């Protein structure tokens, strides 16, 4: 899909209009839908409320009708008490007739106060059709079309009652007590009509969930009896099933205590509701008999009170209606509005498309003409038809003027292209001649630059050689001077050595003299040792002569003799050593003399070498000065040659650059010639 900027004007206008129309219709439909939704919701709630009230009224009428049986029975009994009252059997027959005439009731009963009916309760204590109390409390039930005289007691209670037949005065019937006997006890206590919450009751051996409607029989301000009828809950269930609207989810009847009387789930009958499934405050609404409505899980719940006539009791009838049913009309109206909006939008867009096509067709022709011109092969003699003075007509007029201006311009361009082509030929010939001359100049400059470069290289080589020779001469001078210094140092060292040798010669002479003195001393010690040895020998002879008395002296004389012998031996060794020292000192003295002579000669030679090196150093200095002059002159000549070569090279470069520029000029002239030809070709593509 191309970007929006590439859309045609027709598409852009259509798109903008479509968006505006769609948004407008959407807003209008949304407003209508919300308005209809609110109205239909209110109407739906009113309808559900009215249906609930109608069904509650039906149930209320049903209870009023069912209450007529015990109500009429109470008045009949009061009327009979004013005349000759029939017996109990006759009353039972009357009850059977009444029950047979009322198909909704499954039982009819009465309980008379003690002896209030005929004063014969004690006579009936042992009657099998009565319990041991003898109270007149008949209970007639119906199963199908059969009416049977039954007992207000359950089977288990009847078994207990039979145990009191021997002492019936002690028996108190359960139906006269609170709890089991609420159907009698509450009515007597309240002294007004009463409806009993549903309960399970055994009728002809079958457990039945029933509700009891009872009426007190009042005489002189006191209750003499209570009469009532039993209504099974399945009658109410059938009533709801027959009258429930088809679109309702369910209906139910609840007592003021929250017990389920009738509804969609039979397993809940007789059980209390789960408050979590209802709105907060629902139990209070049940207890006070106030209607209530709430929403939960996309369902509208509507509850209306059922006032049971003259009992003071209020039950509740509830109806659950899906919100989809309530909104069905609004949804249908919304869908219809959407359909109408879509059809209207399409119709409007179709009309707009036709109108825009007619309006934008001249723009299309203008665009085609512009594209033909922009493609480079247009007919500049073409003109658009001007159909009016609106924007499109004015644009067509301006386009025709534009084409006229282009036609004149292209004619002038073609003329200028011919002139450019003629001028470019002349320029091309001149540029070729200039380029040839520049080429020759560049070649000559290049050759000259090469020769100068060779001369410069040779001069530079000579200058470098002179510089190297100068450096070598300077190095030789420095080396000669260093050699002179070394020779002078050697001469000085030799002089020092000569002085040391002289001192050594004197020392050697002194050492020879000292060794002679030591030899003399050794001779003296040797003489002393010989004398000591002789004295020791004489002492030994004298000790021998002395015998035992001279033995100690003989030992001393022997030790002295041994010491004298040892001393003599040592002096002989010392004498030998000293003679060897004297001989070696004599030899050393001769060597020192010869070394002294050689050192004297070395001193003389080193002084001569130092003088020669001094002369060499002076000559080297003179040579270095000359070589330095030559090197400086050569360096100046090399620098001048380098400048000449650089200038010639610049001339050559400029010549080559001029040659390149002339080549570029020739190329530019060729391009200009080619462009002029192309311009003529392009202009020729237009019809002018």
XYZ file of C-alpha atoms in Angstrom:
688
model
C 0.000 0.000 0.000
C 1.543 3.360 -1.019
C 2.029 6.023 1.659
C -0.701 8.596 2.192
C 1.340 11.336 0.555
C 1.282 9.352 -2.721
C -2.510 9.015 -2.777
C -4.495 10.889 -5.398
C -6.543 13.932 -4.404
C -9.724 11.979 -5.108
C -8.638 9.157 -2.801
C -7.511 11.595 -0.094
C -10.818 13.505 -0.179
C -12.797 10.261 -0.264
C -10.770 8.833 2.622
C -11.152 11.988 4.719
C -14.866 12.196 3.987
C -15.329 8.493 4.678
C -13.573 8.810 8.034
C -15.609 11.912 8.934
C -18.899 10.313 7.875
C -18.127 7.030 9.597
C -17.077 8.814 12.798
C -20.177 11.016 12.650
C -22.513 8.080 12.099
C -20.670 6.104 14.770
C -21.136 8.910 17.294
C -24.785 9.314 16.314
C -25.411 5.567 16.490
C -23.570 5.388 19.818
C -25.726 8.201 21.234
C -28.877 6.564 19.905
C -27.758 3.171 21.170
C -27.020 4.540 24.645
C -30.322 6.392 24.691
C -32.240 3.332 23.498
C -30.273 1.154 25.883
C -31.227 3.302 28.832
C -34.831 3.440 27.718
C -34.985 -0.300 27.041
C -33.242 -1.085 30.319
C -35.766 1.040 32.188
C -38.610 -0.475 30.161
C -37.169 -3.946 30.683
C -36.939 -3.405 34.412
C -40.491 -2.085 34.452
C -41.635 -5.093 32.452
C -39.899 -7.555 34.777
C -41.231 -5.655 37.779
C -44.740 -5.731 36.353
C -44.462 -9.447 35.556
C -43.224 -10.126 39.059
C -46.038 -8.084 40.587
C -48.592 -9.861 38.392
C -47.325 -13.292 39.380
C -47.129 -12.258 43.025
C -50.741 -11.105 42.741
C -51.681 -14.462 41.200
C -50.092 -16.299 44.114
C -51.739 -13.876 46.503
C -55.135 -14.541 44.851
C -54.412 -18.238 45.054
C -53.837 -17.990 48.803
C -56.953 -15.816 49.181
C -58.979 -18.444 47.349
C -57.505 -21.285 49.382
C -58.114 -19.348 52.572
C -61.817 -19.177 51.730
C -62.245 -22.886 52.604
C -61.317 -22.606 56.306
C -62.830 -19.106 56.454
C -66.210 -20.227 55.157
C -65.998 -23.352 57.319
C -65.556 -21.222 60.445
C -68.633 -19.147 59.638
C -70.627 -22.274 58.846
C -69.732 -23.816 62.200
C -70.699 -20.654 64.027
C -74.011 -20.621 62.184
C -74.721 -24.230 63.090
C -74.138 -23.509 66.787
C -77.152 -21.179 66.734
C -79.520 -23.961 65.740
C -79.628 -27.629 66.451
C -76.016 -28.638 66.051
C -75.387 -31.833 64.049
C -73.259 -34.594 65.433
C -69.618 -35.288 64.809
C -70.303 -37.762 62.019
C -72.458 -35.235 60.171
C -69.708 -32.600 60.466
C -67.194 -35.110 59.116
C -69.435 -35.664 56.106
C -69.658 -31.921 55.618
C -65.860 -31.642 55.744
C -65.556 -34.424 53.174
C -67.945 -32.568 50.874
C -66.022 -29.309 51.267
C -62.701 -31.037 50.555
C -64.165 -32.718 47.504
C -65.376 -29.373 46.200
C -61.929 -27.744 46.589
C -59.453 -29.539 44.276
C -56.359 -27.570 45.405
C -56.586 -28.681 49.053
C -55.349 -32.115 50.108
C -56.702 -31.907 53.629
C -59.170 -30.119 55.848
C -59.208 -30.262 59.633
C -60.515 -28.684 62.800
C -59.569 -28.805 66.483
C -62.191 -27.864 69.074
C -61.416 -26.770 72.573
C -62.325 -29.300 75.278
C -66.086 -29.873 75.305
C -66.518 -26.753 73.151
C -68.202 -28.675 70.328
C -70.801 -30.885 71.985
C -69.576 -31.334 75.589
C -69.027 -35.045 74.977
C -65.229 -35.255 74.751
C -64.959 -37.734 77.635
C -67.424 -40.047 75.894
C -65.138 -40.272 72.880
C -61.887 -41.019 74.788
C -62.112 -44.686 73.882
C -63.559 -44.175 70.414
C -61.074 -45.553 67.807
C -61.701 -42.538 65.550
C -60.560 -40.214 68.350
C -57.370 -40.043 70.372
C -57.493 -40.657 74.164
C -58.177 -36.926 74.781
C -61.629 -37.297 73.174
C -61.217 -33.840 71.571
C -63.127 -33.324 68.399
C -60.193 -32.965 65.942
C -61.181 -34.547 62.637
C -58.716 -34.532 59.731
C -59.927 -35.478 56.273
C -57.376 -36.031 53.513
C -57.600 -36.743 49.845
C -55.505 -38.969 47.630
C -56.592 -38.661 44.069
C -60.415 -38.645 44.170
C -60.646 -40.573 47.442
C -61.367 -38.661 50.688
C -60.407 -40.418 53.925
C -60.873 -39.612 57.590
C -57.314 -39.441 58.903
C -55.651 -38.353 62.142
C -53.713 -35.248 62.989
C -51.189 -37.552 64.678
C -48.383 -39.301 62.920
C -48.192 -43.083 62.962
C -45.647 -43.031 65.778
C -47.731 -40.562 67.764
C -50.786 -42.754 67.337
C -48.891 -45.693 68.821
C -48.033 -43.577 71.841
C -51.634 -42.405 72.139
C -52.947 -45.988 72.246
C -50.926 -46.567 75.399
C -53.123 -43.978 77.152
C -56.410 -45.759 76.503
C -56.398 -47.141 80.054
C -55.909 -43.697 81.597
C -56.972 -41.248 78.876
C -57.277 -38.363 81.285
C -53.477 -38.129 81.355
C -53.098 -37.799 77.616
C -52.241 -34.418 76.072
C -52.459 -34.386 72.261
C -49.223 -33.115 70.510
C -51.250 -30.995 68.091
C -52.345 -28.748 70.948
C -48.752 -27.876 71.851
C -46.249 -25.475 70.297
C -43.910 -26.967 67.759
C -45.733 -29.885 66.214
C -49.076 -28.199 66.797
C -48.157 -24.735 65.478
C -50.899 -25.000 62.884
C -53.368 -24.976 65.823
C -51.356 -23.399 68.628
C -50.227 -20.267 66.730
C -53.685 -19.558 65.355
C -55.235 -19.904 68.787
C -52.549 -17.732 70.309
C -52.754 -15.025 67.622
C -56.551 -15.271 67.311
C -56.369 -14.531 63.597
C -55.814 -16.287 60.325
C -52.400 -17.941 60.067
C -50.260 -19.446 57.333
C -47.683 -21.987 58.460
C -44.227 -22.245 56.892
C -43.960 -25.298 54.666
C -43.257 -28.551 56.476
C -43.215 -32.272 55.779
C -46.362 -34.004 56.881
C -47.500 -37.577 56.574
C -50.807 -37.867 54.752
C -52.156 -41.394 54.282
C -48.673 -42.772 54.888
C -46.902 -40.369 52.496
C -44.545 -37.484 53.415
C -45.831 -34.334 51.743
C -44.428 -30.769 51.869
C -47.435 -28.637 52.646
C -48.394 -25.290 54.006
C -51.415 -24.879 56.266
C -53.992 -22.090 56.192
C -55.881 -21.895 59.492
C -58.720 -19.692 60.775
C -59.881 -19.349 64.403
C -63.546 -19.875 65.286
C -64.356 -17.015 67.647
C -67.316 -17.055 70.002
C -67.892 -14.292 72.528
C -64.310 -13.106 72.111
C -62.625 -16.400 72.655
C -61.336 -19.162 70.414
C -63.539 -22.225 70.556
C -61.977 -23.986 67.613
C -59.377 -23.692 64.832
C -60.170 -24.866 61.320
C -57.745 -25.136 58.438
C -56.806 -26.605 55.097
C -53.531 -28.066 53.832
C -52.231 -26.870 50.487
C -49.439 -28.889 48.854
C -46.500 -26.923 47.456
C -46.612 -28.722 44.138
C -49.753 -26.710 43.442
C -47.721 -23.505 43.732
C -44.974 -25.099 41.641
C -47.448 -25.929 38.886
C -48.822 -22.415 39.121
C -45.350 -20.939 38.546
C -44.577 -23.363 35.736
C -47.804 -22.505 33.939
C -47.432 -18.754 34.272
C -43.626 -18.274 33.980
C -42.675 -16.089 30.999
C -40.705 -17.926 28.337
C -37.831 -15.471 28.443
C -37.489 -15.632 32.248
C -34.674 -17.766 33.619
C -36.672 -18.981 36.622
C -39.199 -18.004 39.277
C -39.288 -18.888 42.956
C -41.387 -18.330 46.079
C -39.708 -17.736 49.440
C -41.178 -17.430 52.921
C -40.397 -14.536 55.203
C -37.821 -16.805 56.883
C -36.025 -17.536 53.606
C -37.413 -21.042 53.038
C -37.828 -22.129 49.431
C -41.488 -22.886 48.735
C -41.369 -23.249 44.966
C -38.715 -22.815 42.333
C -36.616 -24.458 39.614
C -34.702 -26.814 41.938
C -36.957 -29.313 43.761
C -34.080 -30.396 46.016
C -34.170 -26.974 47.696
C -37.848 -27.141 48.650
C -38.253 -26.815 52.398
C -34.640 -25.602 52.826
C -33.398 -22.126 53.546
C -31.646 -20.122 50.855
C -27.890 -19.511 50.771
C -27.525 -15.808 51.555
C -24.252 -15.676 49.575
C -26.238 -16.150 46.368
C -28.326 -13.049 47.025
C -27.684 -9.356 47.454
C -26.732 -7.946 50.852
C -29.789 -7.089 52.937
C -31.963 -9.619 51.144
C -32.927 -11.493 54.335
C -33.992 -8.218 55.926
C -36.130 -7.455 52.881
C -37.766 -10.886 53.251
C -38.473 -10.325 56.928
C -39.961 -6.864 56.365
C -41.861 -7.824 53.215
C -40.232 -5.157 51.042
C -39.567 -5.732 47.363
C -35.978 -5.851 46.136
C -34.124 -5.988 42.836
C -30.429 -6.562 42.083
C -28.093 -7.730 39.336
C -25.691 -10.634 39.457
C -23.902 -12.657 36.774
C -25.618 -10.840 33.862
C -29.000 -11.558 35.430
C -31.662 -9.205 36.796
C -33.355 -10.485 39.959
C -36.730 -8.927 40.838
C -38.544 -9.815 44.092
C -42.061 -8.615 44.962
C -43.973 -9.321 48.213
C -46.884 -11.781 48.366
C -49.324 -10.607 51.009
C -51.324 -13.559 52.295
C -54.734 -12.012 53.179
C -55.659 -11.479 56.838
C -52.640 -13.513 58.075
C -50.147 -10.671 58.509
C -47.629 -12.838 56.638
C -45.702 -11.716 53.596
C -43.857 -14.129 51.365
C -41.761 -13.164 48.356
C -42.014 -14.062 44.688
C -38.817 -13.685 42.685
C -38.139 -13.674 38.968
C -34.701 -13.904 37.286
C -34.454 -12.391 33.834
C -31.258 -12.475 31.689
C -30.034 -8.992 30.853
C -29.633 -10.131 27.258
C -33.426 -10.521 27.116
C -33.911 -7.077 28.606
C -31.441 -5.589 26.140
C -32.746 -7.595 23.207
C -34.805 -4.708 21.880
C -31.953 -2.226 22.350
C -29.528 -4.571 20.611
C -31.941 -5.065 17.708
C -32.476 -1.301 17.438
C -28.733 -0.716 17.618
C -28.087 -3.278 14.877
C -30.808 -1.690 12.755
C -29.282 1.748 13.317
C -25.854 0.391 12.370
C -27.289 -1.158 9.215
C -29.008 2.096 8.281
C -25.805 4.008 9.037
C -23.698 1.667 6.890
C -26.151 1.874 3.972
C -26.360 5.659 4.304
C -22.572 5.930 4.499
C -22.103 3.801 1.391
C -24.729 5.831 -0.476
C -23.115 9.129 0.533
C -19.660 7.847 -0.405
C -20.957 6.644 -3.786
C -22.433 10.083 -4.519
C -19.239 11.760 -3.353
C -17.128 9.429 -5.493
C -19.149 10.302 -8.604
C -18.960 14.025 -7.824
C -15.225 13.901 -7.093
C -14.609 11.952 -10.288
C -16.325 14.665 -12.321
C -14.515 17.433 -10.448
C -11.021 15.890 -10.518
C -11.098 14.657 -14.158
C -9.552 17.964 -15.422
C -6.886 17.599 -12.751
C -6.136 14.165 -14.159
C -5.706 15.607 -17.643
C -3.453 18.302 -16.167
C -1.375 15.655 -14.360
C -1.082 13.603 -17.592
C 0.125 16.653 -19.492
C 2.643 17.494 -16.753
C 3.923 13.913 -16.721
C 4.289 13.981 -20.524
C 6.289 17.203 -20.311
C 8.374 15.920 -17.364
C 9.145 12.715 -19.299
C 11.108 14.826 -21.825
C 9.105 13.912 -24.926
C 6.152 16.273 -24.585
C 4.294 18.261 -27.148
C 4.857 21.876 -26.210
C 2.281 22.939 -28.799
C -0.454 21.160 -26.823
C -2.927 23.235 -24.801
C -5.478 22.218 -22.142
C -9.163 22.958 -22.567
C -10.345 25.618 -20.116
C -13.888 24.812 -18.986
C -14.429 27.483 -16.398
C -12.921 30.079 -14.107
C -12.711 27.959 -10.969
C -9.435 26.801 -9.457
C -9.065 23.998 -12.011
C -9.817 26.391 -14.933
C -7.313 28.913 -13.606
C -4.728 26.142 -13.188
C -5.319 25.001 -16.802
C -4.887 28.590 -18.057
C -1.658 28.961 -16.071
C -0.421 25.617 -17.429
C -1.101 26.752 -21.020
C 0.891 29.932 -20.371
C 3.645 27.816 -18.838
C 3.803 25.599 -21.935
C 3.994 28.717 -24.149
C 6.910 30.034 -22.092
C 8.616 26.639 -22.280
C 8.135 26.576 -26.055
C 9.856 29.959 -26.456
C 12.605 28.963 -24.039
C 13.325 25.700 -25.857
C 13.577 27.513 -29.173
C 16.163 29.869 -27.686
C 17.972 26.943 -26.057
C 18.236 25.178 -29.429
C 19.728 28.342 -30.982
C 22.211 28.752 -28.112
C 23.187 25.086 -28.393
C 24.137 25.581 -32.053
C 26.255 28.613 -31.138
C 27.977 26.698 -28.316
C 28.781 23.825 -30.668
C 30.433 26.239 -33.157
C 32.477 28.001 -30.437
C 33.599 24.745 -28.855
C 35.280 23.668 -32.154
C 37.442 26.812 -32.189
C 38.358 26.382 -28.527
C 39.227 22.730 -29.105
C 41.800 23.599 -31.846
C 43.457 26.341 -29.750
C 43.630 24.119 -26.705
C 45.306 21.370 -28.760
C 48.074 23.774 -29.923
C 48.660 25.099 -26.389
C 48.782 21.552 -25.063
C 51.478 20.547 -27.619
C 53.680 23.557 -26.707
C 53.255 22.887 -23.029
C 54.204 19.246 -23.616
C 57.510 20.256 -25.273
C 58.278 22.771 -22.501
C 57.600 20.142 -19.864
C 59.884 17.614 -21.583
C 62.779 20.144 -21.850
C 62.359 21.175 -18.228
C 62.288 17.550 -17.203
C 65.573 16.810 -19.078
C 67.283 19.906 -17.580
C 66.065 18.978 -14.152
C 67.496 15.472 -14.585
C 70.958 16.842 -15.555
C 70.986 19.333 -12.707
C 69.884 16.537 -10.412
C 72.921 14.439 -11.495
C 75.315 17.386 -10.940
C 73.706 18.051 -7.590
C 74.127 14.417 -6.635
C 77.841 14.461 -7.637
C 78.533 17.715 -5.775
C 76.638 16.423 -2.800
C 78.708 13.223 -2.948
C 81.954 15.260 -3.001
C 80.690 17.415 -0.148
C 79.763 14.341 1.827
C 83.200 12.766 1.126
C 84.976 16.000 2.179
C 82.870 16.103 5.306
C 83.692 12.469 6.017
C 87.439 13.105 5.416
C 87.284 16.159 7.675
C 85.646 14.082 10.363
C 88.293 11.350 9.906
C 91.105 13.940 10.121
C 89.557 15.424 13.238
C 89.249 11.931 14.661
C 92.930 11.222 13.753
C 93.976 14.468 15.439
C 91.990 13.548 18.488
C 93.468 10.031 18.437
C 97.034 11.439 18.006
C 96.514 13.817 20.878
C 95.137 10.954 22.949
C 98.169 8.829 21.960
C 100.476 11.621 22.983
C 98.749 11.843 26.309
C 99.028 8.077 26.683
C 102.764 8.166 25.795
C 103.330 10.989 28.260
C 101.450 9.006 30.870
C 103.526 5.914 30.098
C 106.734 7.974 30.362
C 105.638 9.308 33.702
C 104.723 5.830 34.894
C 108.082 4.498 33.675
C 109.826 7.328 35.556
C 107.925 6.359 38.668
C 108.877 2.720 38.100
C 112.530 3.810 37.607
C 112.442 5.590 40.955
C 110.889 2.497 42.523
C 113.600 0.312 40.972
C 116.268 2.600 42.396
C 114.656 2.324 45.820
C 114.426 -1.455 45.342
C 118.157 -1.583 44.425
C 119.033 0.286 47.588
C 116.761 -2.023 49.558
C 118.398 -5.113 48.011
C 121.879 -3.809 48.921
C 120.697 -3.152 52.472
C 119.113 -6.626 52.565
C 122.437 -8.219 51.477
C 124.213 -6.355 54.234
C 121.619 -7.422 56.803
C 121.937 -11.055 55.687
C 125.691 -10.919 56.189
C 125.111 -9.572 59.711
C 122.652 -12.392 60.379
C 125.246 -14.904 59.144
C 127.755 -13.487 61.568
C 125.271 -13.788 64.425
C 124.538 -17.387 63.417
C 128.243 -18.195 63.575
C 128.408 -16.727 67.088
C 125.374 -18.792 68.184
C 126.930 -21.884 66.688
C 130.138 -21.316 68.662
C 128.082 -20.871 71.834
C 126.288 -24.139 71.106
C 129.580 -25.986 70.635
C 130.911 -24.603 73.920
C 127.670 -25.488 75.689
C 127.879 -29.031 74.349
C 131.441 -29.322 75.590
C 130.493 -27.982 79.011
C 127.597 -30.441 79.195
C 129.944 -33.293 78.358
C 132.337 -32.244 81.097
C 129.456 -31.930 83.546
C 128.339 -35.445 82.716
C 131.822 -36.775 83.316
C 131.941 -35.024 86.673
C 128.538 -36.342 87.600
C 129.633 -39.861 86.787
C 132.506 -39.455 89.026
C 130.316 -38.196 91.814
C 128.275 -41.365 91.660
C 124.927 -41.391 93.335
C 125.233 -37.836 94.459
C 125.803 -36.486 90.946
C 122.966 -38.340 89.285
C 120.643 -35.321 89.278
C 123.340 -33.102 87.959
C 124.064 -35.676 85.244
C 120.437 -35.475 84.118
C 120.636 -31.682 83.880
C 123.917 -31.917 82.031
C 122.350 -34.342 79.578
C 119.414 -31.994 78.922
C 121.804 -29.091 78.411
C 123.777 -31.197 75.981
C 120.671 -32.055 74.027
C 119.704 -28.376 73.924
C 123.181 -27.484 72.709
C 122.958 -30.127 70.002
C 119.559 -28.891 68.923
C 120.785 -25.291 68.874
C 123.779 -26.358 66.790
C 121.552 -28.153 64.324
C 119.311 -25.071 64.072
C 122.247 -22.759 63.483
C 123.464 -25.062 60.716
C 120.004 -24.861 59.065
C 119.827 -21.087 59.543
C 123.286 -20.752 58.051
C 122.183 -22.731 54.986
C 119.075 -20.633 54.603
C 120.962 -17.345 54.967
C 123.473 -18.411 52.346
C 120.621 -19.212 49.968
C 119.040 -15.801 50.755
C 122.350 -14.068 50.082
C 122.676 -15.875 46.776
C 119.093 -14.962 45.715
C 119.492 -11.360 46.897
C 122.623 -11.131 44.782
C 120.766 -12.415 41.739
C 117.884 -10.005 42.394
C 120.310 -7.158 42.741
C 121.758 -7.954 39.331
C 118.193 -8.145 37.787
C 117.222 -4.824 39.312
C 120.300 -3.290 37.764
C 119.422 -4.577 34.319
C 115.759 -3.434 34.758
C 116.920 0.009 35.770
C 118.908 0.286 32.539
C 115.932 -0.798 30.413
C 113.602 1.612 32.188
C 116.020 4.450 31.482
C 115.912 3.506 27.812
C 112.047 3.344 27.870
C 111.814 6.817 29.363
C 114.026 8.154 26.611
C 112.003 6.407 23.851
C 108.616 7.561 25.284
C 109.778 11.159 25.311
C 110.852 10.854 21.668
C 107.425 9.276 20.768
C 105.596 12.107 22.509
C 107.515 14.670 20.480
C 106.691 12.805 17.228
C 103.007 12.615 18.124
C 103.025 16.348 18.869
C 104.330 17.011 15.367
C 101.701 14.649 13.840
C 98.936 16.439 15.740
C 100.024 19.825 14.374
C 100.040 18.479 10.798
C 96.585 16.920 11.315
C 95.208 20.257 12.508
C 96.500 21.961 9.359
C 94.968 19.211 7.190
C 91.603 19.480 8.995
C 91.521 23.225 8.393
C 92.060 22.709 4.655
C 89.530 19.921 4.390
C 86.947 22.013 6.298
C 87.348 24.830 3.782
C 86.858 22.377 0.909
C 83.790 20.803 2.607
C 82.141 24.174 3.253
C 82.631 25.260 -0.356
C 81.313 21.941 -1.608
C 78.247 22.202 0.668
C 77.492 25.689 -0.663
C 77.820 24.420 -4.233
C 75.548 21.444 -3.427
C 72.938 23.761 -1.871
C 73.025 26.006 -4.927
C 72.682 22.988 -7.227
C 69.765 21.752 -5.136
C 67.997 25.128 -5.419
C 68.533 25.111 -9.180
C 67.199 21.575 -9.445
C 64.198 22.471 -7.251
C 63.367 25.519 -9.371
C 63.696 23.527 -12.585
C 61.512 20.817 -11.082
C 58.903 23.427 -10.159
C 59.042 24.718 -13.725
C 58.600 21.157 -14.964
C 55.703 20.579 -12.543
C 54.017 23.800 -13.610
C 54.494 22.806 -17.233
C 53.027 19.390 -16.523
C 50.215 21.012 -14.510
C 49.536 23.379 -17.400
C 49.591 20.402 -19.704
C 47.075 18.622 -17.424
C 44.927 21.729 -17.276
C 45.036 22.010 -21.025
C 44.057 18.340 -21.178
C 41.185 19.048 -18.814
C 40.325 22.094 -20.896
C 40.298 19.935 -23.994
C 38.145 17.386 -22.174
C 35.850 20.154 -20.949
C 35.598 21.528 -24.480
C 34.840 18.005 -25.710
C 32.249 17.600 -22.946
C 30.822 21.009 -23.818
C 30.618 19.955 -27.435
C 28.978 16.680 -26.401
C 26.583 18.455 -24.042
C 25.698 20.904 -26.777
C 24.925 17.944 -29.006
C 22.885 16.325 -26.220
C 21.092 19.626 -25.629
C 20.202 19.792 -29.314
C 19.008 16.165 -29.086
C 16.890 16.886 -25.984
C 15.394 19.984 -27.522
C 14.640 17.967 -30.645
C 12.563 15.552 -28.521
C 10.067 18.333 -27.805
C 7.640 19.482 -30.378
C 8.066 23.254 -30.478
